[in-house]
């Protein structure tokens, strides 16, 4: 079981690895073959690295780009909000005795008041709250009733009910008798007298609830203990200090001077950030007496940090992007430069120059096409030069072949015209020589005309099914006599099976006659000429073998070129026009076949391969 389990695990692991590795390889191959994808990935990589470089430079330069600023305004606003909250609490205690839920009017008013109760909330609301409402308030700005003071301060939730110990003892703060207190118990008793069965107990709140001086002092001390508070005072309309926090030394204030100080504090903190003492002054109706709540404090510094704007990270990112993109694309640019130089070389005629194919993408394909174009152009130019050279040779050779028999014909005809002969037999001999030369001249002219027609118009074919065995046998019978006359032996080798080929018999007979004629013409005497017919796969191959001195491969390759002759001496008896094998190749290629020559020892073999019918 364990070997099977391990084998199964191995198969699963192999499938997993192939499933991961193959897509990666395919993706890499596709990227390597696409210049567009390479540029996109390079651009994305450069953007990412540039962003990272900009962020790194920003972090490295953060220490000296960070600046600090000191402000006292925030602490001043916090103090103003807390003092207004103290005024609000005192008014709430006097108005409802701390029991807000008991009176519907108190509930409605309480719902509208949402004064923050902590320093953090005060800081959060400092942007939306008008902090200068109570600053600079004087006697001319106070209202006729207690509601006027509360309208100038932010709204807050009503404070918790005052304990029974906080109820005043009937003595006012100015030494006069205070009105009879109507506490929660009295209000509750009155409500029981007027309560109707089935209805909720509702009654209006009394004019005010007196506040115990000890409670007032406790509230001042609680607010003074908060950060930034130095001293709090409650003064009457004449400037006499009624209540004050611990450590506060003033016992009387000059009201006009105090109002001026409050206004001066307002302007100072709106225009500067100096650490100077500021003054707040709020009107307050305390136990039926017009009073003022005064706060005097030195603000605490609020330090804030901010980063200065600089273009250094942007410059670093752009520089990184440009440098990295240049480094990544420089190899591609070198390839483009090499191709440009290669085009310059090719345009100057150096078609042997080749552009290096260093990649698999479009640039590599373009370099391959350029090399292929250069090779084709070079081959075409070489063929053209070779053809031009052969044409020049043709002109020279044909001129020689035409001039030689024509000169002989003219000479013998002149002898016959001048009757410069001994007898009729000599005259007849002259006539026979002139006629033979004229026949040779006609054959040469016919070959030139036939080759020109095949080259320009193609080889016209009238194909039919022909037995190659019978065709070669008939030609061999005709050339046996010619071979014997030249001291040669013709040997024929035919397969037992009849082989058929779709061909134009007249054209193919011309091909085989040309091969047999060349074999008879160029074979040493005595020697043997072999004609072999055999089957190769689905083809029929006919081979003509004769002895010869041709051993160089270059000459074998040129045998089928136009105007090429094996006889460099240009003998009139053995030399031809050099068009026979070129015509034979055109005919064989028109039949979708192939003709070529091989050299084996002292023998030359000409092969013709045709497709079986």
Coordinates of C-alpha atoms in Angstrom, one line a residue:
X1 CA 0.0 0.0 0.0
X2 CA 2.8 2.4 0.8
X3 CA 4.5 2.2 -2.6
X4 CA 1.1 2.8 -4.3
X5 CA 0.4 5.8 -2.1
X6 CA 3.9 7.2 -2.7
X7 CA 3.5 6.6 -6.4
X8 CA 0.1 8.3 -6.4
X9 CA 1.5 11.2 -4.4
X10 CA 4.4 11.5 -7.0
X11 CA 1.9 11.7 -9.8
X12 CA -0.1 14.4 -8.1
X13 CA 3.0 16.3 -7.3
X14 CA 4.2 16.0 -10.9
X15 CA 0.8 17.2 -12.2
X16 CA 0.9 20.1 -9.8
X17 CA 4.4 21.1 -10.8
X18 CA 3.6 20.8 -14.5
X19 CA 0.5 22.8 -14.0
X20 CA 2.5 25.7 -12.5
X21 CA 5.7 25.5 -14.5
X22 CA 4.2 25.1 -17.9
X23 CA 2.0 28.3 -17.8
X24 CA 5.0 30.2 -16.5
X25 CA 7.2 28.9 -19.3
X26 CA 4.5 29.7 -21.9
X27 CA 4.0 33.2 -20.4
X28 CA 7.8 33.8 -20.6
X29 CA 7.9 32.6 -24.2
X30 CA 5.1 34.8 -25.2
X31 CA 6.7 37.8 -23.5
X32 CA 10.0 37.1 -25.1
X33 CA 8.3 37.0 -28.5
X34 CA 6.4 40.2 -28.1
X35 CA 8.2 43.5 -28.0
X36 CA 4.9 45.2 -27.1
X37 CA 4.6 43.1 -23.9
X38 CA 8.2 43.7 -23.0
X39 CA 7.8 47.4 -23.2
X40 CA 4.5 47.3 -21.2
X41 CA 6.1 45.2 -18.5
X42 CA 9.2 47.5 -18.5
X43 CA 7.1 50.6 -18.2
X44 CA 5.0 49.1 -15.3
X45 CA 8.2 48.0 -13.5
X46 CA 9.8 51.5 -13.9
X47 CA 6.6 53.1 -12.6
X48 CA 6.6 50.9 -9.6
X49 CA 10.3 51.4 -8.8
X50 CA 10.0 55.1 -9.4
X51 CA 7.0 55.3 -6.9
X52 CA 9.0 53.3 -4.4
X53 CA 12.1 55.5 -4.8
X54 CA 9.9 58.6 -4.4
X55 CA 8.4 57.2 -1.2
X56 CA 11.9 56.2 0.1
X57 CA 13.2 59.7 -0.5
X58 CA 10.2 61.2 1.1
X59 CA 10.8 59.1 4.2
X60 CA 14.5 59.8 4.3
X61 CA 13.9 63.6 4.0
X62 CA 10.9 63.6 6.4
X63 CA 13.0 64.7 9.4
X64 CA 14.2 67.9 7.9
X65 CA 11.0 68.6 6.0
X66 CA 8.9 68.5 9.2
X67 CA 8.3 71.9 10.7
X68 CA 6.5 72.8 14.0
X69 CA 4.3 75.7 14.9
X70 CA 3.2 76.9 18.3
X71 CA -0.3 78.2 18.8
X72 CA -2.2 79.5 21.9
X73 CA -5.5 80.0 20.2
X74 CA -6.7 76.5 20.7
X75 CA -6.2 76.6 24.5
X76 CA -7.9 79.9 24.6
X77 CA -11.0 78.5 22.8
X78 CA -11.1 75.5 25.1
X79 CA -11.1 77.9 28.1
X80 CA -13.9 80.0 26.6
X81 CA -16.1 76.9 26.0
X82 CA -15.5 75.6 29.5
X83 CA -16.3 79.0 31.1
X84 CA -19.5 79.2 29.1
X85 CA -20.4 75.7 30.2
X86 CA -20.0 76.8 33.9
X87 CA -22.3 79.8 33.2
X88 CA -24.8 77.4 31.6
X89 CA -24.7 75.0 34.6
X90 CA -25.3 77.8 37.1
X91 CA -28.3 79.0 35.1
X92 CA -29.7 75.5 34.7
X93 CA -29.4 74.9 38.5
X94 CA -31.2 78.3 39.2
X95 CA -33.9 77.7 36.6
X96 CA -34.8 74.0 37.3
X97 CA -33.1 73.2 40.5
X98 CA -31.2 70.4 38.7
X99 CA -34.4 68.4 38.0
X100 CA -34.9 68.9 34.3
X101 CA -37.1 65.8 33.7
X102 CA -39.8 67.2 35.9
X103 CA -40.8 70.2 33.7
X104 CA -41.8 69.9 30.0
X105 CA -40.4 73.3 29.2
X106 CA -37.1 72.2 30.7
X107 CA -37.1 69.0 28.6
X108 CA -37.7 71.0 25.3
X109 CA -35.0 73.4 26.2
X110 CA -32.7 70.6 27.3
X111 CA -33.1 68.8 24.0
X112 CA -31.9 71.9 22.2
X113 CA -28.8 72.2 24.3
X114 CA -25.8 70.0 23.5
X115 CA -22.9 71.7 25.1
X116 CA -19.8 69.4 25.1
X117 CA -18.8 68.2 28.5
X118 CA -15.2 67.3 28.0
X119 CA -12.1 69.1 26.7
X120 CA -11.8 66.7 23.7
X121 CA -15.4 67.5 22.6
X122 CA -14.6 71.2 23.0
X123 CA -11.6 70.8 20.7
X124 CA -13.7 68.9 18.1
X125 CA -16.3 71.7 18.1
X126 CA -13.9 74.6 18.0
X127 CA -14.1 75.1 14.3
X128 CA -17.9 75.3 14.2
X129 CA -18.5 77.4 17.4
X130 CA -18.2 81.1 17.7
X131 CA -15.7 81.4 20.5
X132 CA -15.9 85.2 20.9
X133 CA -19.6 85.4 22.0
X134 CA -18.9 86.3 25.6
X135 CA -15.5 88.1 25.2
X136 CA -15.8 91.7 25.8
X137 CA -19.3 91.5 27.2
X138 CA -20.2 94.4 29.5
X139 CA -23.1 95.9 31.3
X140 CA -24.5 97.4 28.1
X141 CA -24.7 93.9 26.5
X142 CA -26.6 92.1 29.3
X143 CA -30.2 91.0 29.0
X144 CA -33.1 92.0 31.3
X145 CA -33.6 88.4 32.4
X146 CA -31.6 85.2 33.1
X147 CA -32.4 83.9 29.6
X148 CA -30.3 86.6 28.0
X149 CA -27.1 85.2 29.4
X150 CA -27.9 81.7 28.3
X151 CA -28.6 82.9 24.8
X152 CA -25.1 84.1 24.4
X153 CA -23.5 80.8 25.6
X154 CA -23.4 77.4 23.9
X155 CA -26.2 75.0 24.9
X156 CA -25.5 71.9 27.0
X157 CA -27.3 69.2 28.8
X158 CA -28.8 70.1 32.1
X159 CA -26.6 69.2 35.1
X160 CA -27.6 66.6 37.6
X161 CA -29.9 67.7 40.4
X162 CA -28.3 69.4 43.3
X163 CA -28.1 67.6 46.6
X164 CA -30.2 68.7 49.5
X165 CA -27.1 70.2 51.1
X166 CA -26.7 72.6 48.2
X167 CA -30.0 74.3 48.9
X168 CA -29.3 77.9 50.1
X169 CA -30.1 78.8 53.7
X170 CA -32.3 81.8 52.8
X171 CA -29.5 84.4 52.8
X172 CA -28.6 86.1 49.5
X173 CA -25.1 86.8 48.4
X174 CA -25.5 90.5 48.7
X175 CA -26.6 90.3 52.4
X176 CA -30.3 90.7 51.6
X177 CA -33.0 88.1 52.3
X178 CA -33.4 85.7 49.5
X179 CA -36.9 84.8 48.3
X180 CA -38.5 81.7 49.8
X181 CA -37.0 78.7 48.2
X182 CA -39.2 76.5 46.2
X183 CA -37.4 73.3 46.0
X184 CA -38.3 70.1 44.3
X185 CA -40.4 69.1 47.3
X186 CA -42.5 72.2 47.1
X187 CA -43.0 71.8 43.4
X188 CA -43.9 68.2 43.9
X189 CA -46.5 69.1 46.6
X190 CA -48.1 71.7 44.4
X191 CA -48.3 69.3 41.5
X192 CA -50.1 66.8 43.7
X193 CA -52.7 69.4 44.6
X194 CA -53.5 70.3 41.0
X195 CA -53.1 66.8 39.5
X196 CA -56.1 65.5 37.7
X197 CA -56.7 61.7 37.6
X198 CA -55.7 60.2 34.3
X199 CA -53.3 63.0 33.3
X200 CA -49.6 63.4 33.7
X201 CA -48.4 65.8 36.4
X202 CA -47.3 69.0 34.6
X203 CA -46.6 72.3 36.2
X204 CA -44.5 75.3 35.3
X205 CA -41.1 75.8 36.9
X206 CA -40.7 78.5 39.6
X207 CA -38.8 81.7 38.7
X208 CA -35.5 80.4 40.0
X209 CA -33.9 78.1 42.6
X210 CA -31.3 79.7 44.8
X211 CA -27.9 78.1 44.7
X212 CA -25.9 77.4 47.8
X213 CA -22.7 79.4 48.0
X214 CA -20.7 76.3 48.9
X215 CA -22.0 74.7 45.6
X216 CA -21.0 77.8 43.7
X217 CA -17.5 77.7 45.2
X218 CA -17.2 73.9 44.4
X219 CA -18.1 74.5 40.8
X220 CA -15.5 77.2 40.5
X221 CA -12.8 75.0 42.0
X222 CA -13.7 72.1 39.7
X223 CA -13.4 74.3 36.6
X224 CA -10.2 75.8 38.0
X225 CA -8.6 72.4 38.4
X226 CA -8.9 71.8 34.6
X227 CA -5.7 72.3 32.6
X228 CA -4.9 75.9 31.7
X229 CA -7.1 77.5 34.3
X230 CA -5.4 80.1 36.5
X231 CA -8.2 81.9 38.3
X232 CA -12.0 82.3 38.1
X233 CA -14.1 85.0 39.7
X234 CA -17.8 85.8 40.1
X235 CA -18.2 89.6 40.7
X236 CA -21.2 91.8 41.1
X237 CA -22.2 94.8 39.0
X238 CA -19.9 97.0 41.1
X239 CA -16.9 94.9 40.5
X240 CA -16.7 93.3 44.0
X241 CA -15.5 89.7 44.0
X242 CA -18.2 87.4 45.4
X243 CA -16.5 84.1 44.7
X244 CA -13.1 83.2 43.5
X245 CA -10.9 80.1 43.1
X246 CA -8.0 79.2 45.4
X247 CA -4.8 81.3 44.7
X248 CA -6.7 84.2 43.1
X249 CA -5.6 87.4 44.8
X250 CA -8.0 90.1 43.3
X251 CA -10.9 91.2 45.5
X252 CA -12.4 93.9 43.3
X253 CA -12.3 94.8 39.6
X254 CA -12.9 98.0 37.6
X255 CA -15.7 97.0 35.3
X256 CA -14.7 99.3 32.4
X257 CA -11.1 98.3 32.6
X258 CA -12.1 94.6 32.8
X259 CA -14.3 95.0 29.6
X260 CA -11.3 96.7 27.9
X261 CA -9.0 93.8 28.9
X262 CA -11.5 91.3 27.5
X263 CA -11.8 93.1 24.2
X264 CA -8.0 93.4 24.1
X265 CA -7.6 89.7 24.6
X266 CA -10.1 89.1 21.8
X267 CA -8.0 91.1 19.3
X268 CA -4.7 89.8 20.6
X269 CA -5.5 86.2 20.1
X270 CA -7.1 86.7 16.7
X271 CA -4.0 88.5 15.3
X272 CA -1.0 87.0 17.2
X273 CA 0.3 83.8 18.8
X274 CA 1.9 85.4 21.8
X275 CA 1.9 83.8 25.2
X276 CA 0.0 86.6 27.0
X277 CA -2.7 86.5 29.8
X278 CA -6.2 86.7 28.4
X279 CA -9.5 87.7 30.1
X280 CA -13.0 86.4 29.6
X281 CA -16.1 88.1 31.0
X282 CA -19.6 86.6 30.9
X283 CA -22.9 88.2 32.4
X284 CA -24.7 86.0 34.8
X285 CA -27.9 86.4 36.9
X286 CA -26.9 84.6 40.1
X287 CA -29.6 84.2 42.8
X288 CA -31.5 87.1 41.4
X289 CA -28.5 89.4 41.4
X290 CA -26.7 90.7 38.2
X291 CA -23.2 89.2 38.3
X292 CA -20.3 88.5 36.0
X293 CA -18.1 85.4 35.6
X294 CA -14.5 86.4 34.9
X295 CA -11.7 84.1 33.9
X296 CA -8.1 85.2 33.7
X297 CA -5.5 82.7 32.5
X298 CA -2.2 82.3 30.6
X299 CA -2.7 79.9 27.6
X300 CA -0.8 76.7 27.2
X301 CA 1.2 76.2 24.0
X302 CA -0.2 73.9 21.4
X303 CA 2.5 72.5 19.2
X304 CA 1.5 71.1 15.8
X305 CA 3.8 69.4 13.2
X306 CA 3.4 69.5 9.5
X307 CA 5.5 68.5 6.5
X308 CA 6.7 71.1 4.1
X309 CA 5.9 70.5 0.5
X310 CA 9.0 69.7 -1.7
X311 CA 9.5 68.4 -5.2
X312 CA 12.5 66.3 -4.2
X313 CA 10.5 62.9 -4.1
X314 CA 9.0 63.7 -7.5
X315 CA 12.4 64.5 -8.9
X316 CA 13.8 61.3 -7.5
X317 CA 10.9 59.3 -8.9
X318 CA 11.3 60.8 -12.4
X319 CA 15.0 60.3 -12.3
X320 CA 14.7 56.7 -11.2
X321 CA 12.0 56.1 -13.9
X322 CA 14.2 57.6 -16.7
X323 CA 17.4 55.8 -15.6
X324 CA 15.7 52.4 -15.1
X325 CA 13.8 52.6 -18.4
X326 CA 16.9 53.6 -20.2
X327 CA 18.9 50.7 -18.7
X328 CA 16.1 48.2 -19.5
X329 CA 15.6 49.4 -23.1
X330 CA 19.3 50.0 -24.0
X331 CA 19.7 46.5 -25.3
X332 CA 16.7 46.9 -27.6
X333 CA 18.1 50.2 -28.8
X334 CA 21.4 48.6 -29.5
X335 CA 19.6 46.1 -31.7
X336 CA 17.8 48.9 -33.5
X337 CA 21.1 50.7 -34.0
X338 CA 22.7 47.5 -35.4
X339 CA 19.8 47.0 -37.8
X340 CA 20.1 50.7 -38.9
X341 CA 23.9 50.2 -39.5
X342 CA 23.1 46.9 -41.4
X343 CA 20.7 48.8 -43.7
X344 CA 23.3 51.3 -44.4
X345 CA 25.8 48.6 -45.2
X346 CA 23.3 46.9 -47.5
X347 CA 22.3 50.1 -49.2
X348 CA 26.0 50.7 -50.0
X349 CA 26.1 47.3 -51.8
X350 CA 27.6 45.2 -49.1
X351 CA 25.0 42.4 -49.3
X352 CA 27.2 40.0 -47.5
X353 CA 26.7 41.9 -44.3
X354 CA 24.3 40.2 -41.8
X355 CA 22.4 41.7 -38.9
X356 CA 22.8 39.8 -35.5
X357 CA 19.5 38.1 -34.5
X358 CA 19.8 38.5 -30.7
X359 CA 16.1 38.2 -29.7
X360 CA 13.0 36.2 -30.4
X361 CA 10.6 39.2 -30.6
X362 CA 9.6 41.5 -33.5
X363 CA 13.1 43.0 -33.6
X364 CA 14.6 39.5 -34.0
X365 CA 12.1 38.6 -36.7
X366 CA 12.8 41.9 -38.5
X367 CA 16.6 41.2 -38.3
X368 CA 15.9 37.7 -39.8
X369 CA 13.8 39.3 -42.6
X370 CA 16.6 41.8 -43.3
X371 CA 19.2 39.0 -43.5
X372 CA 16.8 37.0 -45.8
X373 CA 16.3 40.0 -48.0
X374 CA 20.1 40.6 -48.2
X375 CA 20.6 36.9 -49.1
X376 CA 17.9 37.0 -51.7
X377 CA 19.3 40.2 -53.2
X378 CA 22.8 38.8 -53.1
X379 CA 21.7 35.6 -54.8
X380 CA 19.7 37.5 -57.4
X381 CA 22.6 39.8 -58.1
X382 CA 24.9 36.8 -58.4
X383 CA 22.5 35.1 -60.7
X384 CA 22.2 38.2 -62.7
X385 CA 25.9 38.6 -62.9
X386 CA 26.3 34.9 -63.7
X387 CA 23.6 35.2 -66.4
X388 CA 25.2 38.3 -67.8
X389 CA 28.5 36.5 -67.9
X390 CA 27.0 33.5 -69.6
X391 CA 25.2 35.7 -72.1
X392 CA 28.6 37.3 -72.9
X393 CA 30.0 33.8 -73.2
X394 CA 27.0 32.9 -75.4
X395 CA 27.6 35.8 -77.6
X396 CA 31.3 34.9 -77.9
X397 CA 30.6 31.2 -78.4
X398 CA 27.7 31.6 -80.8
X399 CA 29.7 34.2 -82.7
X400 CA 32.5 31.7 -82.9
X401 CA 30.1 28.8 -83.9
X402 CA 28.3 30.9 -86.4
X403 CA 31.4 32.5 -87.9
X404 CA 33.3 29.2 -88.3
X405 CA 30.7 27.3 -90.4
X406 CA 29.7 30.5 -92.2
X407 CA 33.3 31.2 -93.1
X408 CA 33.6 27.6 -94.4
X409 CA 30.4 27.8 -96.3
X410 CA 31.4 31.1 -97.9
X411 CA 34.8 29.8 -98.8
X412 CA 33.6 26.6 -100.5
X413 CA 30.8 28.5 -102.3
X414 CA 33.4 30.9 -103.6
X415 CA 35.5 28.0 -104.8
X416 CA 32.4 26.6 -106.6
X417 CA 31.6 30.1 -108.0
X418 CA 35.1 30.6 -109.3
X419 CA 35.1 27.0 -110.6
X420 CA 38.3 26.5 -108.7
X421 CA 38.1 22.7 -108.6
X422 CA 39.8 19.9 -110.6
X423 CA 36.8 17.8 -111.4
X424 CA 33.1 17.3 -110.6
X425 CA 33.9 15.0 -107.8
X426 CA 35.9 17.7 -106.0
X427 CA 33.1 20.1 -106.6
X428 CA 30.6 17.7 -105.1
X429 CA 32.8 17.3 -102.1
X430 CA 32.9 21.1 -101.7
X431 CA 29.1 21.2 -101.9
X432 CA 28.7 18.4 -99.3
X433 CA 31.0 20.3 -96.8
X434 CA 29.1 23.5 -97.3
X435 CA 25.8 21.7 -96.8
X436 CA 27.0 20.0 -93.6
X437 CA 28.1 23.3 -92.1
X438 CA 24.8 24.9 -93.1
X439 CA 22.9 22.1 -91.3
X440 CA 25.0 22.6 -88.1
X441 CA 24.3 26.4 -88.3
X442 CA 20.6 25.7 -88.6
X443 CA 20.7 23.4 -85.5
X444 CA 22.4 26.1 -83.5
X445 CA 19.9 28.7 -84.5
X446 CA 17.0 26.4 -83.7
X447 CA 18.4 25.7 -80.2
X448 CA 18.7 29.4 -79.5
X449 CA 15.2 30.0 -80.7
X450 CA 13.8 27.1 -78.6
X451 CA 15.6 28.2 -75.4
X452 CA 14.4 31.7 -75.8
X453 CA 10.8 30.5 -76.3
X454 CA 10.9 28.3 -73.3
X455 CA 12.5 31.0 -71.1
X456 CA 9.9 33.6 -72.0
X457 CA 6.8 31.6 -72.6
X458 CA 7.3 28.4 -70.6
X459 CA 7.2 24.8 -71.8
X460 CA 3.9 23.8 -73.5
X461 CA 2.9 20.3 -72.4
X462 CA 0.5 17.8 -73.8
X463 CA 0.6 15.1 -71.1
X464 CA -0.5 11.5 -71.4
X465 CA 0.2 8.3 -69.7
X466 CA 3.5 6.8 -71.1
X467 CA 5.3 3.6 -70.2
X468 CA 8.9 4.7 -69.4
X469 CA 10.2 1.2 -70.1
X470 CA 9.0 1.3 -73.7
X471 CA 10.2 4.9 -74.3
X472 CA 13.7 4.2 -73.1
X473 CA 13.9 0.9 -75.0
X474 CA 13.0 2.6 -78.3
X475 CA 15.6 5.4 -77.8
X476 CA 18.3 2.9 -76.8
X477 CA 17.6 1.0 -80.1
X478 CA 18.1 4.2 -82.1
X479 CA 21.4 5.1 -80.3
X480 CA 23.0 1.6 -80.4
X481 CA 24.1 2.2 -84.0
X482 CA 25.4 5.7 -83.2
X483 CA 27.3 4.3 -80.1
X484 CA 28.9 1.5 -82.1
X485 CA 30.0 4.0 -84.8
X486 CA 31.8 5.9 -82.0
X487 CA 33.4 2.8 -80.5
X488 CA 31.0 2.8 -77.5
X489 CA 28.8 0.1 -75.9
X490 CA 25.3 0.9 -74.9
X491 CA 23.8 -1.2 -72.0
X492 CA 20.2 -1.0 -71.0
X493 CA 18.8 -2.0 -67.6
X494 CA 15.0 -2.2 -67.3
X495 CA 12.8 -3.3 -64.3
X496 CA 10.5 -6.3 -64.8
X497 CA 7.4 -4.1 -63.9
X498 CA 6.1 -1.6 -66.4
X499 CA 6.3 1.9 -65.0
X500 CA 3.9 4.7 -66.2
X501 CA 4.4 8.4 -66.0
X502 CA 2.1 11.3 -67.0
X503 CA 4.3 13.2 -69.4
X504 CA 4.6 15.0 -72.8
X505 CA 6.4 12.2 -74.8
X506 CA 7.9 14.6 -77.4
X507 CA 9.4 16.9 -74.7
X508 CA 10.7 14.0 -72.6
X509 CA 12.2 12.3 -75.7
X510 CA 14.1 15.5 -76.3
X511 CA 15.5 15.3 -72.7
X512 CA 16.7 11.7 -73.0
X513 CA 18.1 12.3 -76.5
X514 CA 20.1 15.2 -75.1
X515 CA 21.5 13.1 -72.3
X516 CA 22.4 10.2 -74.7
X517 CA 23.9 12.6 -77.2
X518 CA 26.1 14.2 -74.6
X519 CA 27.1 10.7 -73.3
X520 CA 28.1 9.7 -76.9
X521 CA 29.8 13.0 -77.5
X522 CA 31.9 13.3 -74.3
X523 CA 32.7 9.6 -73.5
X524 CA 36.2 8.4 -74.2
X525 CA 36.6 5.7 -76.9
X526 CA 36.2 2.9 -76.2
X527 CA 33.9 2.9 -73.1
X528 CA 30.4 1.9 -72.0
X529 CA 27.2 3.9 -71.7
X530 CA 24.6 2.6 -69.2
X531 CA 20.9 3.5 -69.2
X532 CA 19.1 2.3 -66.0
X533 CA 15.4 2.6 -65.2
X534 CA 14.3 1.9 -61.6
X535 CA 11.5 2.5 -59.2
X536 CA 12.1 4.6 -56.0
X537 CA 9.1 4.9 -53.7
X538 CA 6.4 6.5 -55.8
X539 CA 8.9 7.9 -58.4
X540 CA 10.6 6.6 -61.5
X541 CA 14.3 7.4 -61.9
X542 CA 16.2 7.1 -65.2
X543 CA 20.0 7.3 -65.0
X544 CA 22.4 7.7 -67.8
X545 CA 26.0 6.8 -66.9
X546 CA 29.1 7.5 -69.0
X547 CA 32.8 7.9 -68.4
X548 CA 34.3 11.4 -68.3
X549 CA 37.0 13.6 -66.9
X550 CA 34.6 15.9 -65.0
X551 CA 35.5 15.5 -61.3
X552 CA 35.0 19.0 -59.8
X553 CA 31.8 19.6 -58.0
X554 CA 31.6 23.2 -59.2
X555 CA 31.5 22.0 -62.8
X556 CA 28.8 19.5 -61.9
X557 CA 26.7 22.4 -60.5
X558 CA 27.2 24.4 -63.7
X559 CA 26.3 21.7 -66.2
X560 CA 22.6 22.8 -66.3
X561 CA 23.4 26.5 -66.4
X562 CA 22.5 28.4 -69.5
X563 CA 25.2 28.7 -72.2
X564 CA 27.7 26.5 -70.2
X565 CA 29.8 24.1 -72.2
X566 CA 32.0 21.3 -70.9
X567 CA 34.4 21.6 -73.9
X568 CA 36.5 24.7 -73.0
X569 CA 38.4 24.3 -76.3
X570 CA 35.1 25.0 -78.2
X571 CA 35.8 22.4 -80.9
X572 CA 33.4 22.6 -83.8
X573 CA 33.2 18.8 -83.9
X574 CA 32.3 18.3 -80.2
X575 CA 31.2 21.6 -78.8
X576 CA 27.6 22.6 -78.7
X577 CA 25.8 25.8 -77.8
X578 CA 25.6 25.0 -74.1
X579 CA 21.8 25.1 -74.1
X580 CA 20.9 21.4 -74.3
X581 CA 21.0 20.6 -70.6
X582 CA 19.4 23.9 -69.7
X583 CA 16.5 23.1 -72.0
X584 CA 16.3 19.6 -70.5
X585 CA 16.1 21.0 -67.0
X586 CA 13.3 23.4 -68.0
X587 CA 11.3 20.5 -69.5
X588 CA 11.8 18.2 -66.4
X589 CA 10.9 21.0 -64.0
X590 CA 7.7 21.6 -66.0
X591 CA 6.8 18.0 -65.3
X592 CA 7.3 18.6 -61.6
X593 CA 10.4 16.4 -61.7
X594 CA 14.0 16.8 -60.9
X595 CA 17.3 16.4 -62.9
X596 CA 20.8 16.5 -61.5
X597 CA 24.3 15.1 -62.1
X598 CA 26.7 13.2 -59.9
X599 CA 30.3 12.1 -60.3
X600 CA 31.5 8.7 -59.0
X601 CA 35.1 7.9 -59.8
X602 CA 35.6 8.3 -63.5
X603 CA 31.9 8.1 -64.3
X604 CA 29.3 10.9 -64.7
X605 CA 25.7 10.0 -63.8
X606 CA 22.7 12.1 -65.0
X607 CA 19.5 11.4 -63.0
X608 CA 16.0 12.2 -64.1
X609 CA 13.2 11.6 -61.5
X610 CA 9.5 11.8 -62.4
X611 CA 6.3 11.1 -60.4
X612 CA 4.6 7.8 -61.2
X613 CA 1.2 8.0 -62.8

